PDB file of C-alpha atoms in Angstrom:
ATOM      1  CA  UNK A 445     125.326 124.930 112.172  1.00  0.00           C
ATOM      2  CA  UNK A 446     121.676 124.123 113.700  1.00  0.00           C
ATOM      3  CA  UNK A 447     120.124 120.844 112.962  1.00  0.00           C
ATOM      4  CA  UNK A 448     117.941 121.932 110.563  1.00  0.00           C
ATOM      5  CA  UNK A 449     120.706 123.279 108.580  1.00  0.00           C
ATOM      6  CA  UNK A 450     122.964 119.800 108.784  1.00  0.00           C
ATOM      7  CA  UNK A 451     119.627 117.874 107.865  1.00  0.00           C
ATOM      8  CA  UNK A 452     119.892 120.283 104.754  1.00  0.00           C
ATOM      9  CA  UNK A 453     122.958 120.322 103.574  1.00  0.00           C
ATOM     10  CA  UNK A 454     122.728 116.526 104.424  1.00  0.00           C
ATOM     11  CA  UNK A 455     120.148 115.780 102.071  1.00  0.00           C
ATOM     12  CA  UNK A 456     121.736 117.909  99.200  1.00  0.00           C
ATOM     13  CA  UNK A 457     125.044 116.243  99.367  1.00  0.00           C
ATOM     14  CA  UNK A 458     123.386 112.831  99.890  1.00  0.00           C
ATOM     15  CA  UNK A 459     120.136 112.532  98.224  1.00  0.00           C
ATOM     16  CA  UNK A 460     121.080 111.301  94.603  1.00  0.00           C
ATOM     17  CA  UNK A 461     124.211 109.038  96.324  1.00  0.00           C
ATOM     18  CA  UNK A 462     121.092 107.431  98.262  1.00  0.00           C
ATOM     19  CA  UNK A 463     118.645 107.428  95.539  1.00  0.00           C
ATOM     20  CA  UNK A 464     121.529 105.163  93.662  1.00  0.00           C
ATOM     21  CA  UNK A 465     121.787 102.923  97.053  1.00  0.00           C
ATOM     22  CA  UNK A 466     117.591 102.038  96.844  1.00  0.00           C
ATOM     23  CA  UNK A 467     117.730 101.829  93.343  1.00  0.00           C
ATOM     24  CA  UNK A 468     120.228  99.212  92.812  1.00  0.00           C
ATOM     25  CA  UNK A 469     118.715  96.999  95.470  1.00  0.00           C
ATOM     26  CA  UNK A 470     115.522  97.586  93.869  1.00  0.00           C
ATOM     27  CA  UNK A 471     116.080  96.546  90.420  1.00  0.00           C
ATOM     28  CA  UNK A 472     112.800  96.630  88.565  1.00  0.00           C
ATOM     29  CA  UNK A 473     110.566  98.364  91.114  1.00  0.00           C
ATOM     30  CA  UNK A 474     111.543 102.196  90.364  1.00  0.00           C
ATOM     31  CA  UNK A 475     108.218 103.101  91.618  1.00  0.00           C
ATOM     32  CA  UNK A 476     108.884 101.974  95.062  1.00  0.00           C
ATOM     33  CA  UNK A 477     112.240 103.710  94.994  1.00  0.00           C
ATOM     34  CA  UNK A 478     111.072 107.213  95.481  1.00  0.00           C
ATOM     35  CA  UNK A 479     109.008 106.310  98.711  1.00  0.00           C
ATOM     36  CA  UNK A 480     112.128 104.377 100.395  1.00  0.00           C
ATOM     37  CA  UNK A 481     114.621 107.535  99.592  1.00  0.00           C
ATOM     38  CA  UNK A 482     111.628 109.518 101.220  1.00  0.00           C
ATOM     39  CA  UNK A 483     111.385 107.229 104.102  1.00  0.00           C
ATOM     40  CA  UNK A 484     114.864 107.318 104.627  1.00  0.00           C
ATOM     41  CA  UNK A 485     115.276 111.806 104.529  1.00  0.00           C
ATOM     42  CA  UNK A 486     111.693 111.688 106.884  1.00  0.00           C
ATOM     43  CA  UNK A 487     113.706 109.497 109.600  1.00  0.00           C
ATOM     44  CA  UNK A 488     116.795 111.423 108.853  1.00  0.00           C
ATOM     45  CA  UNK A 489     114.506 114.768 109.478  1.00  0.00           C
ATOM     46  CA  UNK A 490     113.090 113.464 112.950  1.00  0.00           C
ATOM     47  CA  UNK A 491     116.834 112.444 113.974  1.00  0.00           C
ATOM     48  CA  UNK A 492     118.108 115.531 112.508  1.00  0.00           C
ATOM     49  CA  UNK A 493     120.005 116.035 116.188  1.00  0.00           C
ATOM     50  CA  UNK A 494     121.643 112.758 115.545  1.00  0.00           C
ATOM     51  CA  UNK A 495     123.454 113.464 112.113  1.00  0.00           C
ATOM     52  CA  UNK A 496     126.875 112.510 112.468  1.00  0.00           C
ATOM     53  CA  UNK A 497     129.568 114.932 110.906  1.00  0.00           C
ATOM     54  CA  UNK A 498     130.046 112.400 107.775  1.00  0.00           C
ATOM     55  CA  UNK A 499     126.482 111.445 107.324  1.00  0.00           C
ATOM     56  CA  UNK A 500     126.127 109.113 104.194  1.00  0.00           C
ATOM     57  CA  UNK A 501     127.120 105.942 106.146  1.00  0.00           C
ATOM     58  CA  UNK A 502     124.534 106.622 108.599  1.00  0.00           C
ATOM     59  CA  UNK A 503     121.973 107.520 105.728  1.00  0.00           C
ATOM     60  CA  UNK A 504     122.691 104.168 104.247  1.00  0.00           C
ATOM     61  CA  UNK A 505     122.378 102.154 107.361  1.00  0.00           C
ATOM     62  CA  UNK A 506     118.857 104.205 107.662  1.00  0.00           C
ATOM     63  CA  UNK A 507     118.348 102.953 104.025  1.00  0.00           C
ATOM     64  CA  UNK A 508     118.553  99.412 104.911  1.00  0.00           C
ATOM     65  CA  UNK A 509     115.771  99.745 107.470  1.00  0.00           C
ATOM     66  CA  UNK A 510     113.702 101.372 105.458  1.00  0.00           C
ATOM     67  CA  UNK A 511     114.446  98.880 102.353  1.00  0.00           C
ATOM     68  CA  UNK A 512     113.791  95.830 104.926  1.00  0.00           C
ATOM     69  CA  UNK A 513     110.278  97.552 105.926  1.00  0.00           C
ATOM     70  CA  UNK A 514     109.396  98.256 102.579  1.00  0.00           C
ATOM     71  CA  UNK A 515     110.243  94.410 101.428  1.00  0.00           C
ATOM     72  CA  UNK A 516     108.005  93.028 104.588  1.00  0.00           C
ATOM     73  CA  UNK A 517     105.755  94.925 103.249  1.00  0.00           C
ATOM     74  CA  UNK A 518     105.533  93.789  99.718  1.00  0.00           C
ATOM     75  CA  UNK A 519     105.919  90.115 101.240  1.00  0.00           C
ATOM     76  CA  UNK A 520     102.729  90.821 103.501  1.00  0.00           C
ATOM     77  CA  UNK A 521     100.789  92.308  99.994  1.00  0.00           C
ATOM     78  CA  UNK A 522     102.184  89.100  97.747  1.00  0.00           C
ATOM     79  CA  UNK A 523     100.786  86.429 100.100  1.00  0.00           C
ATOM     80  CA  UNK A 524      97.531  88.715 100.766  1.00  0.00           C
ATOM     81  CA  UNK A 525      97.069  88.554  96.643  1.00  0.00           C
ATOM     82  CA  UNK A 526      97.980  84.643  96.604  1.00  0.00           C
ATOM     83  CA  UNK A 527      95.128  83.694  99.304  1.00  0.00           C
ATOM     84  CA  UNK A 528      92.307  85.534  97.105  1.00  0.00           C
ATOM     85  CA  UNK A 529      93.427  83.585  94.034  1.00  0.00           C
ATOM     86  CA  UNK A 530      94.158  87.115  92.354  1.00  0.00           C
ATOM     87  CA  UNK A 531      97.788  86.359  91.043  1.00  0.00           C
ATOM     88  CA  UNK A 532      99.075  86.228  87.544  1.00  0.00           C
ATOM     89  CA  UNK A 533      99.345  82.580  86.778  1.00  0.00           C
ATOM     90  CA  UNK A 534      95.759  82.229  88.082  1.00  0.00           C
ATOM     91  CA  UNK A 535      95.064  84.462  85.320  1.00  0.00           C
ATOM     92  CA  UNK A 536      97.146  82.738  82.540  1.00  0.00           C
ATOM     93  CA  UNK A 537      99.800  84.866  82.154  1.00  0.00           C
ATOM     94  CA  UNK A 538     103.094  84.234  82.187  1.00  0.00           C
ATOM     95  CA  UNK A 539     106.274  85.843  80.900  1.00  0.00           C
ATOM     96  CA  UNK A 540     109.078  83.457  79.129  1.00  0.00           C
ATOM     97  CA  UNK A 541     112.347  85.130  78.540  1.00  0.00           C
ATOM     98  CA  UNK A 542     114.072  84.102  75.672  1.00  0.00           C
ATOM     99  CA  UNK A 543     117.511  82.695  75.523  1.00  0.00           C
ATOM    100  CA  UNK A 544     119.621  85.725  75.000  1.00  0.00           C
ATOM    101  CA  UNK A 545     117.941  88.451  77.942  1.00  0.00           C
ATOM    102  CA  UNK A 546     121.041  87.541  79.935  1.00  0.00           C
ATOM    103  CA  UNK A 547     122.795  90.406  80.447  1.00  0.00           C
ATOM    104  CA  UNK A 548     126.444  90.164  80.187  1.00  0.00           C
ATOM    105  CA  UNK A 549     128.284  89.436  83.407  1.00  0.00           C
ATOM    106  CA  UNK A 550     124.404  87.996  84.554  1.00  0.00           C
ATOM    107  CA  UNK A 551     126.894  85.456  86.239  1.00  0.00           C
ATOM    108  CA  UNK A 552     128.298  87.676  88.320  1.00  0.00           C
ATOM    109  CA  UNK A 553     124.930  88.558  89.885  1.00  0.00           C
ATOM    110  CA  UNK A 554     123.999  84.475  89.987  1.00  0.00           C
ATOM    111  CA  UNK A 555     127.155  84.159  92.487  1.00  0.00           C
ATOM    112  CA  UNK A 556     125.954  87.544  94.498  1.00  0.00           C
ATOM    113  CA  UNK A 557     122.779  86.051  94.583  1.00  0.00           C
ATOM    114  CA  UNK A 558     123.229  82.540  95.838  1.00  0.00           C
ATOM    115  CA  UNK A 559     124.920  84.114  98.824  1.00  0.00           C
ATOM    116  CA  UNK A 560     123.388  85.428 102.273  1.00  0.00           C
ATOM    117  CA  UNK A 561     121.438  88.517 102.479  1.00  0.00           C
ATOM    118  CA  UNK A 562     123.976  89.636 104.696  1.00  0.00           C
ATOM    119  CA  UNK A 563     127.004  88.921 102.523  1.00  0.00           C
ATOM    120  CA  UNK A 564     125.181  90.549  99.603  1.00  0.00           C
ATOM    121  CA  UNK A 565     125.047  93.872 101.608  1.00  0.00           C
ATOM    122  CA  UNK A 566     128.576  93.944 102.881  1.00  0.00           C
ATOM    123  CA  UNK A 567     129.567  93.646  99.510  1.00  0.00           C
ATOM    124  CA  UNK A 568     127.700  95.830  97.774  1.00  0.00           C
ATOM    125  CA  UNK A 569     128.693  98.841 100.628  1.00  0.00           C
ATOM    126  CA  UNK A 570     131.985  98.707  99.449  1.00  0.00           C
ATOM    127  CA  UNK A 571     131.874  97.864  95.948  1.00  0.00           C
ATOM    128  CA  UNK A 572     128.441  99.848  94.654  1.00  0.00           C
ATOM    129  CA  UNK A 573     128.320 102.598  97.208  1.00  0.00           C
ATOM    130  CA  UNK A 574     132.437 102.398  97.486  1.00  0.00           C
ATOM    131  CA  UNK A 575     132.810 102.660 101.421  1.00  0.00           C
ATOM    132  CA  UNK A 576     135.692 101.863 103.405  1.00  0.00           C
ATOM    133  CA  UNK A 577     135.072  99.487 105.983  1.00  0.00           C
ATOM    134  CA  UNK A 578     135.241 102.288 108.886  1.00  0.00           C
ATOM    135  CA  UNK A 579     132.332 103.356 107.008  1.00  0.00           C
ATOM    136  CA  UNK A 580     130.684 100.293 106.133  1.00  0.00           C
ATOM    137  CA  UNK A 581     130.382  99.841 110.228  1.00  0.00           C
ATOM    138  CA  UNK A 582     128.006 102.818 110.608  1.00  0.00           C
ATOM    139  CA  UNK A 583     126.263 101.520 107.754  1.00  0.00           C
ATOM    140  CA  UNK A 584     125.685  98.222 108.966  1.00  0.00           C
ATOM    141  CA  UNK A 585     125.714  99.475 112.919  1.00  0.00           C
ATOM    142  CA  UNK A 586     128.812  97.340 114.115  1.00  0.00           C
ATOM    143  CA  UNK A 587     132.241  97.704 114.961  1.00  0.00           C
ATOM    144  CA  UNK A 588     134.902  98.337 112.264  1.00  0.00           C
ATOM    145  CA  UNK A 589     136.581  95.029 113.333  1.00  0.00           C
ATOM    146  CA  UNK A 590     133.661  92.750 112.601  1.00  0.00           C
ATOM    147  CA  UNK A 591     132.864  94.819 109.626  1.00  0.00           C
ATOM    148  CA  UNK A 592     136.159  94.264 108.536  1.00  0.00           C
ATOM    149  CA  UNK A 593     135.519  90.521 109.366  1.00  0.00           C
ATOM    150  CA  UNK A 594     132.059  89.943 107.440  1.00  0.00           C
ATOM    151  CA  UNK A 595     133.983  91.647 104.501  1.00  0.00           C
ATOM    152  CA  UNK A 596     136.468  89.395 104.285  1.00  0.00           C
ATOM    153  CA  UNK A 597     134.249  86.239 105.557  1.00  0.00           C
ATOM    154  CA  UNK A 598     131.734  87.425 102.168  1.00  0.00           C
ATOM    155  CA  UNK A 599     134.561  88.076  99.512  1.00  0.00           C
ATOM    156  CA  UNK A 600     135.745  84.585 100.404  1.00  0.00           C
ATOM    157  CA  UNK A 601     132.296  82.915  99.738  1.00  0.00           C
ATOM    158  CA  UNK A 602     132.027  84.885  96.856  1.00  0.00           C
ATOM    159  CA  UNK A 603     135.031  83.341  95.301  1.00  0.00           C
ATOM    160  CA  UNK A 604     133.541  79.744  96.132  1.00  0.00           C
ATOM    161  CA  UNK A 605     130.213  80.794  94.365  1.00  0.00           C
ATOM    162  CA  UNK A 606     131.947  82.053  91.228  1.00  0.00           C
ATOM    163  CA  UNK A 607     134.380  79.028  91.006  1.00  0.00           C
ATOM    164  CA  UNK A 608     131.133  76.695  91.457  1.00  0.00           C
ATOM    165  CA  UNK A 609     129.624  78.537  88.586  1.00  0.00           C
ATOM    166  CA  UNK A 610     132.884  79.097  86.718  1.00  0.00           C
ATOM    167  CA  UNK A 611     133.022  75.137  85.401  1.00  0.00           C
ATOM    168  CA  UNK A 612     129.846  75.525  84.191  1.00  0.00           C
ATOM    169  CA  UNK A 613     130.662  78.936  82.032  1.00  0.00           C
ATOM    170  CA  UNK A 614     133.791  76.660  80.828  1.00  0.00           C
ATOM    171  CA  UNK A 615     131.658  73.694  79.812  1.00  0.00           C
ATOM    172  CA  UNK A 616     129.200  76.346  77.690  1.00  0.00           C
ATOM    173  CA  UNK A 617     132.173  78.185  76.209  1.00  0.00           C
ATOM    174  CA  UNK A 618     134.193  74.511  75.387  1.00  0.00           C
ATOM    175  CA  UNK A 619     131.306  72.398  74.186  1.00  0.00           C
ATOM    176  CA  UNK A 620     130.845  71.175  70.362  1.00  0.00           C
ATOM    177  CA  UNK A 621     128.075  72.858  69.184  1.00  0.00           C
ATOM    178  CA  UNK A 622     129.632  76.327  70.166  1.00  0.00           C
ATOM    179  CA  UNK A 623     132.907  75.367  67.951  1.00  0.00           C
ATOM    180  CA  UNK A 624     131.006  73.672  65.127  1.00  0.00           C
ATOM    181  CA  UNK A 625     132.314  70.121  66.007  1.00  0.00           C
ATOM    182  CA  UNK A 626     128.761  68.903  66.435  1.00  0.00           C
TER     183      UNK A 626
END
């Protein structure tokens, strides 16, 4: 098969499994999600020659580049907007959400969130994109033993997170008011 043909059959067997990848760690920005997946299949065109056999861990780990670029980016445009004044809350407006937006299992994402970028990625390679670890080392461009290690090393301070948080879900579950003791 010639490079351009593993590029294509590459992007047909990949595109919507890395659509999903962008997408999830771009929750509320769908616009910007189209541009990254095309970032990622324009790299993936120019290194055509380099396409591994199983290509989708090597598409992701192309995905994270293009996801950190696109996030530098948007950092370099937010503090741009904040030193000309031009930013919502100069403006007035604000957005309160009431008590019951959290979604269920929001707590889930509090303890994902309070960890390192790094652990969050890990993580999410094998548990949203479903990777073995093998796989997870293209991804993250390591060696399957240290992927293997930061996988481990991140479900273990994911643990800690949730029982930090867990006493507080108890207390909110267990308290008066909830029972109608109050």
């Amino acid at each position: 098969m010639s490079n351009d043909e593993t590029f294509a059959a590459a992007y047909r067997e990949h595109y919507w499994a890395v659509s999903r990848y962008v997408a999830r760690r771009l929750v509320g920005r769908t616009g910007d999600v189209e541009e990254v997946v095309a970032d990622v299949f324009t790299v993936a065109w120019r290194r055509r020659s380099d396409l591994p056999a199983s290509s989708l861990p090597w598409l992701y780990g192309v995905a994270r580049n293009c996801l950190a670029n696109t996030v530098r980016g948007q950092g370099r445009r937010r503090r741009l907007v904040d030193r000309l004044g031009n930013d919502e809350t100069a403006h007035g407006r604000q957005v309160v959400a009431s008590p019951d937006t959290e979604p269920p299992g929001a707590w889930v994402h509090e303890a994902l969130a309070r960890l390192t970028p790094a652990d969050q990625e890990v993580l999410r390679l094998t548990a949203w994109e479903e990777l073995a670890v093998d796989e997870v080392a293209v991804a993250l461009g390591c060696g399957t033993r240290a992927a293997a290690m930061r996988l481990h090393r991140a479900r273990h301070r994911l643990r800690t997170e949730i029982d930090r948080i867990r006493p507080a879900l108890a207390a909110d579950v267990h308290s008066p008011k909830e029972h109608g003791h109050a």
